[in-house]
CSV table of N, CA and C in Angstrom, one decimal:
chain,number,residue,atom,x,y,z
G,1,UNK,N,38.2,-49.1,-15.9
G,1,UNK,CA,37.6,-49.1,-14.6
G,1,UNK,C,37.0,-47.7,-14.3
G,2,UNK,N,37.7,-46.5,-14.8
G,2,UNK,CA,37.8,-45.0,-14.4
G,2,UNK,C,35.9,-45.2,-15.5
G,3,UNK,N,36.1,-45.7,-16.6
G,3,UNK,CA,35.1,-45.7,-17.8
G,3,UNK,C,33.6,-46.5,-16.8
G,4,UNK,N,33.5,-47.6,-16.0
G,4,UNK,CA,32.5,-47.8,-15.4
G,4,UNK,C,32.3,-47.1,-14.2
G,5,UNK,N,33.3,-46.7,-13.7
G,5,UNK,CA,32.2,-45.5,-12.7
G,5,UNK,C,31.6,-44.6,-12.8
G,6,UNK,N,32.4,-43.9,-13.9
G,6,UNK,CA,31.9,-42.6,-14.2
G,6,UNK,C,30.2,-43.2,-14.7
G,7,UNK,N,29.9,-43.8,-16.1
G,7,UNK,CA,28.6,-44.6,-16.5
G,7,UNK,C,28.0,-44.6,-15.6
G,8,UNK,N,28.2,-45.4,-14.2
G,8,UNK,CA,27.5,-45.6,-12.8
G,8,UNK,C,27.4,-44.6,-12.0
G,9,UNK,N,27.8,-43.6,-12.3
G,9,UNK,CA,27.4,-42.6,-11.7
G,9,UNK,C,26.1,-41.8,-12.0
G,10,UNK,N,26.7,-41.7,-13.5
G,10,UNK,CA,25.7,-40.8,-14.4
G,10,UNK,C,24.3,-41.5,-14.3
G,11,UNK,N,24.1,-43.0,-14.7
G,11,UNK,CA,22.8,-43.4,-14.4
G,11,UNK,C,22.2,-43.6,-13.1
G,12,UNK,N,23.2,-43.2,-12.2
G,12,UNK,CA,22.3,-43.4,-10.6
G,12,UNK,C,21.9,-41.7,-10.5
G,13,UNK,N,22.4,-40.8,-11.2
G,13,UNK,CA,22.0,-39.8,-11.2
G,13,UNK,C,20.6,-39.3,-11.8
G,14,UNK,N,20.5,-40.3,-13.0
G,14,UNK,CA,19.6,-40.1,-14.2
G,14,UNK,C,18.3,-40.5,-13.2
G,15,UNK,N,18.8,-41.5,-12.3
G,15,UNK,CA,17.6,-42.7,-11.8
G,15,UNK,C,17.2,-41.5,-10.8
G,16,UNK,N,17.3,-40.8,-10.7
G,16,UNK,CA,17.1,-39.4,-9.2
G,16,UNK,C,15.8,-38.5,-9.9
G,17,UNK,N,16.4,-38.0,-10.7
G,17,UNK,CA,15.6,-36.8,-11.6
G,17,UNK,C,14.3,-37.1,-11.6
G,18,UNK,N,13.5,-36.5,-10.7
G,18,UNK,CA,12.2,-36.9,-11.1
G,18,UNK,C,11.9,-36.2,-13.0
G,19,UNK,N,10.5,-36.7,-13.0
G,19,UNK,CA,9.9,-37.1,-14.5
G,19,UNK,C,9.1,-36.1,-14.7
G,20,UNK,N,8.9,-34.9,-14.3
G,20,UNK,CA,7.9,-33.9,-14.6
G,20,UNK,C,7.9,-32.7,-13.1
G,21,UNK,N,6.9,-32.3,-13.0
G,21,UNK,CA,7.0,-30.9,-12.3
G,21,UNK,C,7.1,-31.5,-11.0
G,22,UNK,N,7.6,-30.7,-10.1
G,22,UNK,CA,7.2,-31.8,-8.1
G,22,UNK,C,5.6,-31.8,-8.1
G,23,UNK,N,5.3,-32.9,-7.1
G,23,UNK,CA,4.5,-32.6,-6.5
G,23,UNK,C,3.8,-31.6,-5.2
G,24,UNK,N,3.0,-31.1,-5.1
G,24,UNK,CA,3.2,-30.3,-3.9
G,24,UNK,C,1.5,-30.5,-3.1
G,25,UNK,N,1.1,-31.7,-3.5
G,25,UNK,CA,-0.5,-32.0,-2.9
G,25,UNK,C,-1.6,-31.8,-3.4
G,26,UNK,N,-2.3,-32.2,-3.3
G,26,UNK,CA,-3.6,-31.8,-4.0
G,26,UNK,C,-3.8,-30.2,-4.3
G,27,UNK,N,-4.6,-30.3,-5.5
G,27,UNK,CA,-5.2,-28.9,-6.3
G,27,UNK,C,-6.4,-28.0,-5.0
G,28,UNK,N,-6.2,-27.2,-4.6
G,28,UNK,CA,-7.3,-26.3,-3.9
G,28,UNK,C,-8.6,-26.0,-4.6
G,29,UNK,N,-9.6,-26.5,-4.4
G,29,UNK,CA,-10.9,-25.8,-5.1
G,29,UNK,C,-11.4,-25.0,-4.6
G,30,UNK,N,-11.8,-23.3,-5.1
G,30,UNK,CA,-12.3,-22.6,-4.5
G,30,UNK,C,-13.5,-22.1,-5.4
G,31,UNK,N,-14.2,-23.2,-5.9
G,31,UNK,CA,-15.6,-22.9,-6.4
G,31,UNK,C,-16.6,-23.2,-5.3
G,32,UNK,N,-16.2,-23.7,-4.4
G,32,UNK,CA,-17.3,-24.5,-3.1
G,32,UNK,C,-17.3,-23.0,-1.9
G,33,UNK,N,-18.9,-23.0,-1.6
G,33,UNK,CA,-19.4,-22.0,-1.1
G,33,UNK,C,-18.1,-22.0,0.8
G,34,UNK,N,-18.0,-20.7,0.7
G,34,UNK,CA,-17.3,-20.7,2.1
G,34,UNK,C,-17.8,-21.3,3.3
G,35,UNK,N,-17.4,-21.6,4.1
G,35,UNK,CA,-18.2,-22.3,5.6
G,35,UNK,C,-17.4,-22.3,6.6
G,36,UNK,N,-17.8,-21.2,7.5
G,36,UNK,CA,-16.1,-21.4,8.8
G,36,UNK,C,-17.2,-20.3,10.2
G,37,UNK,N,-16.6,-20.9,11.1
G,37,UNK,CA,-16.9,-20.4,12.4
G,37,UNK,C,-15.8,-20.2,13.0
G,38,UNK,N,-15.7,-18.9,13.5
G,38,UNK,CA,-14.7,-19.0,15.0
G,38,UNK,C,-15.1,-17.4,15.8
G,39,UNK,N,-14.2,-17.5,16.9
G,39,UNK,CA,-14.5,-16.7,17.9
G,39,UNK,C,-13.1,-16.2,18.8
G,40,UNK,N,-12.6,-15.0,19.1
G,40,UNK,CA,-11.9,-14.7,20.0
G,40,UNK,C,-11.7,-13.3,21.4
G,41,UNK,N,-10.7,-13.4,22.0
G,41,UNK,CA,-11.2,-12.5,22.7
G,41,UNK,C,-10.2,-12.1,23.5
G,42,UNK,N,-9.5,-10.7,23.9
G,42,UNK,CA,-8.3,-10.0,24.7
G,42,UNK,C,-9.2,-9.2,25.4
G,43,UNK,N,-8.5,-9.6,26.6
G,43,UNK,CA,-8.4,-8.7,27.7
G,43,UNK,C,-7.0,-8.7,28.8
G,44,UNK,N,-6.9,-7.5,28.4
G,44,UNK,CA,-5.7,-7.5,28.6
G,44,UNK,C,-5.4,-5.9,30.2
G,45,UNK,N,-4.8,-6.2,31.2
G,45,UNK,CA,-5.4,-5.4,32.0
G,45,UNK,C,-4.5,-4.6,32.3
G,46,UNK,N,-2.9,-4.1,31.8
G,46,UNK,CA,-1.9,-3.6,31.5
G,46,UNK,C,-2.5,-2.3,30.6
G,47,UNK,N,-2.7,-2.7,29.5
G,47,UNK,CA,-2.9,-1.7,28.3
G,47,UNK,C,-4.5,-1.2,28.7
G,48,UNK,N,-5.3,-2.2,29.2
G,48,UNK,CA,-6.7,-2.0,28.9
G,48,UNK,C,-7.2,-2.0,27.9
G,49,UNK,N,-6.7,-2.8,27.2
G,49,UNK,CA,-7.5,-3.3,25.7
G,49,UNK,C,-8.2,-4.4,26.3
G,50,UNK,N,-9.2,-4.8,25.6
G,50,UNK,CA,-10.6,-5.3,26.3
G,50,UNK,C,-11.5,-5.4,24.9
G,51,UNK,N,-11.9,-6.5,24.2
G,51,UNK,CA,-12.4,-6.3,23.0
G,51,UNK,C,-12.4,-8.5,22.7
G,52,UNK,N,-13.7,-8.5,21.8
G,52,UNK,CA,-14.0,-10.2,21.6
G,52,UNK,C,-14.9,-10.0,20.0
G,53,UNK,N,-14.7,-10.7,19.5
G,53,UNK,CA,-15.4,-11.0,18.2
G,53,UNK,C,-15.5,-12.3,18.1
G,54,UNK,N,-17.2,-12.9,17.5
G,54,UNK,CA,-17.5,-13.8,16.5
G,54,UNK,C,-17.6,-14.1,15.3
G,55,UNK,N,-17.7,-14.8,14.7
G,55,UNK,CA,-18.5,-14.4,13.6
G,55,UNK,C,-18.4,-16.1,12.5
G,56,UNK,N,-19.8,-16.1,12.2
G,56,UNK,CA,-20.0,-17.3,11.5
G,56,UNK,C,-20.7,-17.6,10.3
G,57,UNK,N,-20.3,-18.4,8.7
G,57,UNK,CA,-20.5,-18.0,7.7
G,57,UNK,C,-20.7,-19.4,6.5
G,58,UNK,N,-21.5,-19.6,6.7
G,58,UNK,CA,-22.2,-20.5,5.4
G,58,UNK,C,-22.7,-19.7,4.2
G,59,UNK,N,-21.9,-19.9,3.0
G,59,UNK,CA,-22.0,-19.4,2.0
G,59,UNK,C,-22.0,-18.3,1.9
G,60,UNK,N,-22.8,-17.2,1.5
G,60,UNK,CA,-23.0,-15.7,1.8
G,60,UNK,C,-23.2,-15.3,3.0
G,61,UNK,N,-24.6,-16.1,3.6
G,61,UNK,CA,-25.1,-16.1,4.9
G,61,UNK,C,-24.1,-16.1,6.1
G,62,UNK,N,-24.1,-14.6,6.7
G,62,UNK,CA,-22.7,-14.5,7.5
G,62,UNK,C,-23.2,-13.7,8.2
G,63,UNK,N,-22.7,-13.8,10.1
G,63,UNK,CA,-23.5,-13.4,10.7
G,63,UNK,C,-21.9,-13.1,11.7
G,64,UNK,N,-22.3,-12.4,13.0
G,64,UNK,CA,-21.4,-11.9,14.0
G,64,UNK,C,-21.7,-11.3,14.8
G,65,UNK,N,-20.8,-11.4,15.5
G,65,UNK,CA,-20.8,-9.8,16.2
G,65,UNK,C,-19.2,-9.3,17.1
G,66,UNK,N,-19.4,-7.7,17.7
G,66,UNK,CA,-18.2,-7.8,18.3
G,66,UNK,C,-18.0,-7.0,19.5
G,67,UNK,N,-17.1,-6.8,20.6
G,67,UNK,CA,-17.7,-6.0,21.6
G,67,UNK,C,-16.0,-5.4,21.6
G,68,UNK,N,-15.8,-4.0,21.9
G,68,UNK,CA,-14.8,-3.3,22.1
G,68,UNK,C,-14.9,-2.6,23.4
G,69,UNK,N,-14.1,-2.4,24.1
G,69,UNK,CA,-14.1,-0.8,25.8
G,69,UNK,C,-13.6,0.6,24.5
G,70,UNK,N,-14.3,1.5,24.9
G,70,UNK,CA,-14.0,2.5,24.4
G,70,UNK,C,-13.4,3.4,25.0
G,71,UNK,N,-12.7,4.4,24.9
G,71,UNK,CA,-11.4,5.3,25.7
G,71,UNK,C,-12.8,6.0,26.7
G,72,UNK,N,-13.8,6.1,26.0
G,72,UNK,CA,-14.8,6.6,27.4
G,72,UNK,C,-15.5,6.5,28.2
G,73,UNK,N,-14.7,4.9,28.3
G,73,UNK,CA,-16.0,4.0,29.5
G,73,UNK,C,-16.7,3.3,29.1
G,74,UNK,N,-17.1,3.5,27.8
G,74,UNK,CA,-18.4,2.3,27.5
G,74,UNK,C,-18.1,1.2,26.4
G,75,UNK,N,-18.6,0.1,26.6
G,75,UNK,CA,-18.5,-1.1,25.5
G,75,UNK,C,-19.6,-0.7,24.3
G,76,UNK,N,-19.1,-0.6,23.2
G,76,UNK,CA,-19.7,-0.5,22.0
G,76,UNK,C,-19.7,-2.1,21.6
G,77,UNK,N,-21.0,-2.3,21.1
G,77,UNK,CA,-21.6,-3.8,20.5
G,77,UNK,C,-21.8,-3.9,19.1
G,78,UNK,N,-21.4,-4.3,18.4
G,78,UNK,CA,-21.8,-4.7,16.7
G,78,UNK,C,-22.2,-5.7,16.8
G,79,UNK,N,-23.5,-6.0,16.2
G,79,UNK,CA,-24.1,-7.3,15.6
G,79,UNK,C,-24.6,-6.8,13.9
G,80,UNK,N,-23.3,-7.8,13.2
G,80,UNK,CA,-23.8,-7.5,12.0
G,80,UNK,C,-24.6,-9.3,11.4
G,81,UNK,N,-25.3,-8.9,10.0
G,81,UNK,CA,-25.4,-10.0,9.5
G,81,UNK,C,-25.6,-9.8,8.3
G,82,UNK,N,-25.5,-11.0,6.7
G,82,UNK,CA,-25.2,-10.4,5.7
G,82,UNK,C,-26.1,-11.6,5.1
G,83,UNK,N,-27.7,-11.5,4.5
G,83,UNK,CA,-28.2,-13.0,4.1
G,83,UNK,C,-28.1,-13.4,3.2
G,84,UNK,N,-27.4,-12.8,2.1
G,84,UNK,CA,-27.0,-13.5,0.7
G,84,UNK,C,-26.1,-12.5,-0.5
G,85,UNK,N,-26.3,-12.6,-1.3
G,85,UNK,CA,-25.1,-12.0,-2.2
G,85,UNK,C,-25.5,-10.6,-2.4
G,86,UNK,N,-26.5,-10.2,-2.4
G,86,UNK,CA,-27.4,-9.0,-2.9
G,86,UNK,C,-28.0,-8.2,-1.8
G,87,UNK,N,-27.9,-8.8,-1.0
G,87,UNK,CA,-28.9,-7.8,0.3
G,87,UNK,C,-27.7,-6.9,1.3
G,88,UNK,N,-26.9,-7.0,0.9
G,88,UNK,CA,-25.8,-6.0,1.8
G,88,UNK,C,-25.5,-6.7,3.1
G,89,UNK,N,-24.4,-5.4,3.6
G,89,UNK,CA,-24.4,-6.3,5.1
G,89,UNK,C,-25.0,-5.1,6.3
G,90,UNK,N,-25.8,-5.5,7.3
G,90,UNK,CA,-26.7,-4.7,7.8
G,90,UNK,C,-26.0,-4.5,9.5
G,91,UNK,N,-25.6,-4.2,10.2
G,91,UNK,CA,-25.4,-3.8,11.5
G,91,UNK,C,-26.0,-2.6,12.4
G,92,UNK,N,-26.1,-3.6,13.6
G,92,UNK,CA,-26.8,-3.1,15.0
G,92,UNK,C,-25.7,-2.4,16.1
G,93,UNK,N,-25.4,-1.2,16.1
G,93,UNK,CA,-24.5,-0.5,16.9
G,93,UNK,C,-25.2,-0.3,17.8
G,94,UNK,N,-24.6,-0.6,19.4
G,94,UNK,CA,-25.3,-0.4,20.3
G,94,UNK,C,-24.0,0.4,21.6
G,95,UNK,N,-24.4,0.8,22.8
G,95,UNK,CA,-23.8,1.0,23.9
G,95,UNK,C,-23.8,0.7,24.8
G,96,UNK,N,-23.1,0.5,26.1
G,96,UNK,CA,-23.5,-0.5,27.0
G,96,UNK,C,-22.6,0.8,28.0
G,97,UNK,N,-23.1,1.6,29.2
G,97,UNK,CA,-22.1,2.1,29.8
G,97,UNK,C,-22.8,3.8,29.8
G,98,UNK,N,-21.8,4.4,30.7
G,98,UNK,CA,-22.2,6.0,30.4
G,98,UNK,C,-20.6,6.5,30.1
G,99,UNK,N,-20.6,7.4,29.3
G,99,UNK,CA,-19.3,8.0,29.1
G,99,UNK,C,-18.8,9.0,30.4
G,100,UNK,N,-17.7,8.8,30.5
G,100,UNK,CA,-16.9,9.1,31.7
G,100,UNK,C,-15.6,10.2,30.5
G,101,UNK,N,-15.2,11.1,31.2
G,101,UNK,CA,-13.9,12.3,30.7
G,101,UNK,C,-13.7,12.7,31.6
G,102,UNK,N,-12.2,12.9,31.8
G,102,UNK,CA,-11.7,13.6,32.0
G,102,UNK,C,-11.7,15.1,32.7
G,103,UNK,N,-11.0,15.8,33.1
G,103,UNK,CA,-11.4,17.1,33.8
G,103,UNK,C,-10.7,17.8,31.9
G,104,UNK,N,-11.4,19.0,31.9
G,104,UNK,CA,-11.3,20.0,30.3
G,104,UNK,C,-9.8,20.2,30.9
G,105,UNK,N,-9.7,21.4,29.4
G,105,UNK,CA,-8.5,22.1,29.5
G,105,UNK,C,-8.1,22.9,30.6
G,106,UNK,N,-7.3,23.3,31.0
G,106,UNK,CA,-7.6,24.5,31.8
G,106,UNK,C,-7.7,25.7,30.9
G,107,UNK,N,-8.5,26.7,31.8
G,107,UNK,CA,-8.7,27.9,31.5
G,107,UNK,C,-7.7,29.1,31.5
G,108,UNK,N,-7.0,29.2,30.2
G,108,UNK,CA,-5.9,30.7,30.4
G,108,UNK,C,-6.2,31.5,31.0
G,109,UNK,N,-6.1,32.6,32.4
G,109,UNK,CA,-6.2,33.2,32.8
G,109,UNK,C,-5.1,34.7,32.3
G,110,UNK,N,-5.1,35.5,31.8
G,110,UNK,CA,-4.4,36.4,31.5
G,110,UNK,C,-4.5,37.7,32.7
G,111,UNK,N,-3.1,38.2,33.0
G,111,UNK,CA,-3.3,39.4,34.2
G,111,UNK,C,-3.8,40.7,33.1
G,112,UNK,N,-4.3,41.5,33.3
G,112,UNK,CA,-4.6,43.0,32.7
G,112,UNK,C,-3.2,43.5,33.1
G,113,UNK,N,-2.8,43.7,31.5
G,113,UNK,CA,-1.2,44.5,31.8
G,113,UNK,C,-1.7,46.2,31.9
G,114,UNK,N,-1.0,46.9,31.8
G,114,UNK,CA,-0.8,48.3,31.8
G,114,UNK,C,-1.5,48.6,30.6
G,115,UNK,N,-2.2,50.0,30.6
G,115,UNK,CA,-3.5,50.6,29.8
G,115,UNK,C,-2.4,51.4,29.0
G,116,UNK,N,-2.3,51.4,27.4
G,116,UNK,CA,-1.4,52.6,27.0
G,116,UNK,C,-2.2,53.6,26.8
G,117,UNK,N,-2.1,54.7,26.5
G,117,UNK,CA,-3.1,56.0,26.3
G,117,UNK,C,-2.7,56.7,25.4
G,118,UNK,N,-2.9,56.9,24.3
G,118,UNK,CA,-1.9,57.6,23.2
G,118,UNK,C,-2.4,58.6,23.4
C-alpha cells in the first residue's frame, strides 16, 4: 500500500512540472519606429515650484515644449523639435516676465581705528 502512494505521488508530481522554460507573454519588438504623446504639469504653491512639459514623437520626428518659474520671476519657455535622425535637435529659449532680486549684500562698513606713527 506504502509502494502505491508513494508511485502516486511521484507521478502527480511529474504531471506538475511544466515542459520547458515559463512563459512570461509575448516577445517585445523594438524594431518598430517609436510613437507616444503626453503631457504634464506641477504647480505647487507651498514650495513654488510651477513648471509643465509636452512633448510628442513619431519616429524621429519629435517635438515639445516646456515652461518652468525661475528663482527670478520669470517663466523660461523651451520649444524644442527634432525632424529626423540627422538634423539634430534645435530649441527656442524664450522669457516671459522681468527679473525681480532681492536687496544686495550689505555693505561692510569699517570704523577708522587709531593712526600708528612709527
Amino acid at each position: 500500500m506504502q509502494t502505491i502512494i508513494v508511485l502516486a505521488s511521484l507521478v502527480s508530481a511529474a504531471l506538475c512540472i511544466p515542459a520547458g522554460p515559463p512563459a512570461y507573454g509575448h516577445e517585445e519588438n523594438y524594431d518598430t519606429p517609436a510613437a507616444y504623446a503626453y503631457q504634464y504639469g506641477v504647480a505647487d504653491d507651498y514650495s513654488g515650484a510651477k513648471f509643465e512639459q509636452n512633448e510628442k514623437r513619431d519616429g524621429y520626428s519629435t517635438s515639445g515644449s516646456y515652461r518652468v518659474a525661475l528663482p527670478d520671476g520669470r517663466i523660461q519657455i523651451v520649444n524644442y523639435h527634432t525632424a529626423d535622425a540627422y538634423s539634430g535637435n534645435i530649441a527656442d529659449v524664450t522669457y516671459e516676465g522681468t527679473p525681480t532680486y532681492g536687496p544686495g549684500p550689505a555693505r561692510a562698513v569699517h570704523a577708522a581705528g587709531p593712526a600708528h606713527l612709527g
